[in-house]
XYZ file of N, CA and C in Angstrom:
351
model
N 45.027 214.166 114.891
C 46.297 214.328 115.546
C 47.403 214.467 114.504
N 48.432 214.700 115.125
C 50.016 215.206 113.829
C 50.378 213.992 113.762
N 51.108 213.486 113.034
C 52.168 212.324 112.916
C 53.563 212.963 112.786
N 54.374 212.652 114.069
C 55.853 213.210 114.023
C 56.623 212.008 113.526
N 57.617 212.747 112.392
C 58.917 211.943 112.442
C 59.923 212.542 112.718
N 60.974 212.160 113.632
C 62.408 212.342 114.134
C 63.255 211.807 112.793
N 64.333 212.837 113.583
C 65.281 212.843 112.546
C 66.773 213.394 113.317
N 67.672 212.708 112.758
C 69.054 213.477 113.056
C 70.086 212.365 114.303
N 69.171 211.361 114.367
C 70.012 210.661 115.301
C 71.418 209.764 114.542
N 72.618 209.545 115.599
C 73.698 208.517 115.144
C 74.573 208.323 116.005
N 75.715 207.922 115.757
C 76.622 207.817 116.605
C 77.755 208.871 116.901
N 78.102 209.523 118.036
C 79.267 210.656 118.041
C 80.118 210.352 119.700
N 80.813 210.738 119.817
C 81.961 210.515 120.587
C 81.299 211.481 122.074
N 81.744 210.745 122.948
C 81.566 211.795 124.437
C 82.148 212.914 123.966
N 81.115 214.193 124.182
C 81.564 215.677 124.096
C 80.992 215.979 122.563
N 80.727 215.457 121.674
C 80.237 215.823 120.598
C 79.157 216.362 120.399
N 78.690 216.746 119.617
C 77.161 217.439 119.222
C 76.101 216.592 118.387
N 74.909 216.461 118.199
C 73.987 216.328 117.181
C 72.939 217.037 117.254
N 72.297 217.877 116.225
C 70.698 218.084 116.179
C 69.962 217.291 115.437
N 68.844 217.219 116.938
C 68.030 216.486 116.100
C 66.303 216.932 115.915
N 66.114 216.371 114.688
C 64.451 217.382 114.315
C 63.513 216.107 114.340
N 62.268 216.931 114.370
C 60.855 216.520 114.355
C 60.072 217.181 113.750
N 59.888 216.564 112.650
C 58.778 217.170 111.355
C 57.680 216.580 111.344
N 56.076 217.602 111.490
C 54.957 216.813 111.512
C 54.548 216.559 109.912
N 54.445 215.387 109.311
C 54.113 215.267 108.306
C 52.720 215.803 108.081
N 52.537 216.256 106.040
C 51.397 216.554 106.227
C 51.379 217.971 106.409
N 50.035 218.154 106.123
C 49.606 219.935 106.327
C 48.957 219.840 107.523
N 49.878 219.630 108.264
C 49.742 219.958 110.071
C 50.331 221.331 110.517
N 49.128 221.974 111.326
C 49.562 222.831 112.550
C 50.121 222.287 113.297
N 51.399 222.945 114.270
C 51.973 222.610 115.466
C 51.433 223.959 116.101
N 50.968 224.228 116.818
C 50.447 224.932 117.365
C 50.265 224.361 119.057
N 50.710 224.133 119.342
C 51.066 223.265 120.364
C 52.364 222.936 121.715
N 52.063 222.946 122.590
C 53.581 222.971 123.209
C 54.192 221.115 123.212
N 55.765 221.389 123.094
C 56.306 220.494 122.198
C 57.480 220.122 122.830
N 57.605 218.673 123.043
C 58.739 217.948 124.401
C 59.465 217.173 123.383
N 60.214 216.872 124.033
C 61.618 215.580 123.719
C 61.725 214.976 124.733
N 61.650 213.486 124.999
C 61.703 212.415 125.609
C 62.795 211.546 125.113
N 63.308 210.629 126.078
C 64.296 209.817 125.227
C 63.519 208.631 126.604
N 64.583 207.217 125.705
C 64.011 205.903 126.265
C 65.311 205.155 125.991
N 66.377 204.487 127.369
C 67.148 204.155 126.864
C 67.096 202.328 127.320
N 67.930 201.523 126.694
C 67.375 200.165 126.923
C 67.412 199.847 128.605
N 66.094 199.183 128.783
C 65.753 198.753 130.189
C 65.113 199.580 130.932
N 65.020 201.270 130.494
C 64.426 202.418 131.349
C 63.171 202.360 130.786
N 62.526 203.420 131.758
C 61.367 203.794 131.032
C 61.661 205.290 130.485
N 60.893 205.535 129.483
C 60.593 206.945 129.064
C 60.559 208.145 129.607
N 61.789 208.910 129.660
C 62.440 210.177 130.617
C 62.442 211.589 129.521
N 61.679 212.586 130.368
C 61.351 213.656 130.004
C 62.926 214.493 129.436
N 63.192 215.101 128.623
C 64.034 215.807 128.456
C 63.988 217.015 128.554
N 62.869 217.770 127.028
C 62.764 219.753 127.030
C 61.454 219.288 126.796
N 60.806 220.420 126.606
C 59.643 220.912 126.224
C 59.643 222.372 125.797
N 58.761 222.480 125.573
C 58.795 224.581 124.311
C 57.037 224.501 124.455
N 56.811 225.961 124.764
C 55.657 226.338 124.347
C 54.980 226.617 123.239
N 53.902 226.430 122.468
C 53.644 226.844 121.340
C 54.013 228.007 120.937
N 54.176 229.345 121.692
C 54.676 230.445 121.225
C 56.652 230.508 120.823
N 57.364 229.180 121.425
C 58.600 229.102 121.459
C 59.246 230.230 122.636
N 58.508 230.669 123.314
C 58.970 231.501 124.108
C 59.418 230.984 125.447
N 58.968 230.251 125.832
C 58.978 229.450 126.850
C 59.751 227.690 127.050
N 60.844 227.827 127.551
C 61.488 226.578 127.316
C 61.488 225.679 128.756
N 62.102 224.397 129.277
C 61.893 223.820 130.193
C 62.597 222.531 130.095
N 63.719 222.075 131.116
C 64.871 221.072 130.708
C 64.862 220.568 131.990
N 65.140 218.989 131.882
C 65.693 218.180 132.572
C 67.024 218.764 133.375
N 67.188 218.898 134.540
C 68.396 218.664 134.805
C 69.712 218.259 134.440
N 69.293 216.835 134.250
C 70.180 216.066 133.191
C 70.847 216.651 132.238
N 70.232 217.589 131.649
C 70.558 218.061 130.116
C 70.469 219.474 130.352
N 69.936 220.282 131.153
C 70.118 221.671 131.767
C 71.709 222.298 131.287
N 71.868 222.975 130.214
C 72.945 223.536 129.947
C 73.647 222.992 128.738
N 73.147 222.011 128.233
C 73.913 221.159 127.450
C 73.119 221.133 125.963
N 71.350 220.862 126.440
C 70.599 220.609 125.587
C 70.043 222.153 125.137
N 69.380 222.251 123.737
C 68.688 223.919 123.404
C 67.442 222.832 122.267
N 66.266 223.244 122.835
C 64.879 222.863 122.282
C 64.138 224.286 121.725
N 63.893 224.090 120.293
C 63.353 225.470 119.604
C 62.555 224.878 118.796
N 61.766 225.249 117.709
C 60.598 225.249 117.247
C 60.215 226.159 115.820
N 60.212 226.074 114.675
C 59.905 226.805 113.589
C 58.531 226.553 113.506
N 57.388 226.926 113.971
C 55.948 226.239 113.345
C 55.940 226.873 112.001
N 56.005 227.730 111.203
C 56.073 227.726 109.688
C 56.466 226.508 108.911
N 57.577 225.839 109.738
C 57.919 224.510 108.673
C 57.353 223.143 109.848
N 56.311 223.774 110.751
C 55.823 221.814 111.850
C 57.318 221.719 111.894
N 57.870 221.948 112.445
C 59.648 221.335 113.160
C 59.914 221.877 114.678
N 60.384 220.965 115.008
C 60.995 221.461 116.495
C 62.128 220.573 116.762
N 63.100 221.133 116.786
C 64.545 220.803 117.183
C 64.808 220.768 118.871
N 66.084 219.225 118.589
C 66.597 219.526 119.956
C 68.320 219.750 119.603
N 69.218 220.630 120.166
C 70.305 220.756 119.466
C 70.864 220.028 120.928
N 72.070 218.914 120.982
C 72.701 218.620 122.229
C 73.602 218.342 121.927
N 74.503 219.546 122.984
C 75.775 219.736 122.941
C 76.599 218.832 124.107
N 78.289 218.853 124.221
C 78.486 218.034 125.597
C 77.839 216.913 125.740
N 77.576 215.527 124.812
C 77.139 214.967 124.703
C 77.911 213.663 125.706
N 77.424 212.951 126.460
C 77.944 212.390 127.653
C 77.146 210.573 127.029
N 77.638 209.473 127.668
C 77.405 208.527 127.074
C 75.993 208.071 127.827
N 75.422 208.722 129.126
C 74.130 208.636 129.729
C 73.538 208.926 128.954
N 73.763 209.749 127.634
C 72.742 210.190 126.709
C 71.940 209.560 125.620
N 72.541 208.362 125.728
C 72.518 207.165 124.956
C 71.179 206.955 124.922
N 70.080 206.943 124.419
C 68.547 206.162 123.803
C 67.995 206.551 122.840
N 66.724 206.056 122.669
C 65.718 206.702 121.252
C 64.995 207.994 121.907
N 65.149 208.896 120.708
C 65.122 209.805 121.112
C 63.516 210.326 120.272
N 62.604 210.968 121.270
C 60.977 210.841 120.869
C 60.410 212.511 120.620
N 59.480 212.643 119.456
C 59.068 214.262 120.097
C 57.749 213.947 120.351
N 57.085 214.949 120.760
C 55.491 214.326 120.943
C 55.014 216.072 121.548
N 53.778 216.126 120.459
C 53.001 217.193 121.633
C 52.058 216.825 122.547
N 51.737 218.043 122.754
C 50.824 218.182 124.244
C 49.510 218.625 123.618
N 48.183 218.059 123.632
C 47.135 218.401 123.468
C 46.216 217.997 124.661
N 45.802 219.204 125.388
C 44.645 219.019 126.260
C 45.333 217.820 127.528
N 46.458 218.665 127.868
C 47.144 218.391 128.796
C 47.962 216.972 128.391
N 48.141 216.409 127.394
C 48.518 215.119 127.350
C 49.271 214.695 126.246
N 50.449 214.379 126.861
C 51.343 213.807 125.247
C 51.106 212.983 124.666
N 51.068 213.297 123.335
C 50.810 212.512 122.235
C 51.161 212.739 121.283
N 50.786 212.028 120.081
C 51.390 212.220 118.688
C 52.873 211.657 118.431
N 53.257 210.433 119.196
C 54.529 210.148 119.506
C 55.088 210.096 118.053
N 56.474 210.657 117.354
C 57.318 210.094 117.095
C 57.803 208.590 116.574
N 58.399 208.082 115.346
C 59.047 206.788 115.934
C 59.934 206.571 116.651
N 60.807 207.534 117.088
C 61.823 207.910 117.786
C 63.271 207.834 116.345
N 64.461 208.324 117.147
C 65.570 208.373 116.406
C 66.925 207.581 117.506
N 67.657 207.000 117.394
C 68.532 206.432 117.598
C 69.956 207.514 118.014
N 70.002 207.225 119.183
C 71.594 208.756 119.456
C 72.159 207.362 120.767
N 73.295 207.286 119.904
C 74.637 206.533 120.616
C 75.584 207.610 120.864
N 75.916 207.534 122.087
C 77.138 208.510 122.272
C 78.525 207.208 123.467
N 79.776 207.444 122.462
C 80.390 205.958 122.747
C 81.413 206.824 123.935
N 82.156 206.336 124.704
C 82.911 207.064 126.025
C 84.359 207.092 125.459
């Protein structure tokens, strides 16, 4: 399996921006279709985007429908989530993880995104 690490999380103001990445360490293929999850304190673990291995194919939460953009370089194992209009619901650790044989895995340690009101 890949080992993802996140990257790019901090603190920014309602309406602000951050991108944030997921690099599979290692001489890993991503070859794989590829989500962002976040987990904020007391919830459970809520789907955000996902991307197909070809990057052609994208897929968003509601929540984040318009706000969020999930893309993918497999030459460098990275897949970005860029989120714009950043609202203070947006607040948790933020996870990447692929999909192998129908099933996410390869979690992330996650990254930390505070957004203050």
């Amino acid at each position: 399996q890949v080992q993802l690490v996140e990257s790019g999380g901090g603190l920014v103001q309602a309406g602000g921006s951050l991108r944030l990445s997921c690099a599979a360490s290692g001489r890993t293929l991503l070859n794989y279709p590829m989500g962002w999850f976040r987990q904020a304190p007391g919830k459970e673990r809520e789907f955000v985007a996902r991307i197909s291995w070809t990057g052609f194919s994208t897929y968003y939460a509601d929540s984040v429908k318009g706000r969020f953009t999930i893309s993918r370089d497999n030459a460098k194992n990275t897949v970005y989530l860029q989120m714009n209009s950043l609202k203070p619901e947006d607040t948790a650790v933020y996870y990447c993880a692929a999909n192998a044989a129908g099933q996410w895995g390869s979690w992330g340690q996650g990254t930390q995104v505070t957004v203050s009101s």
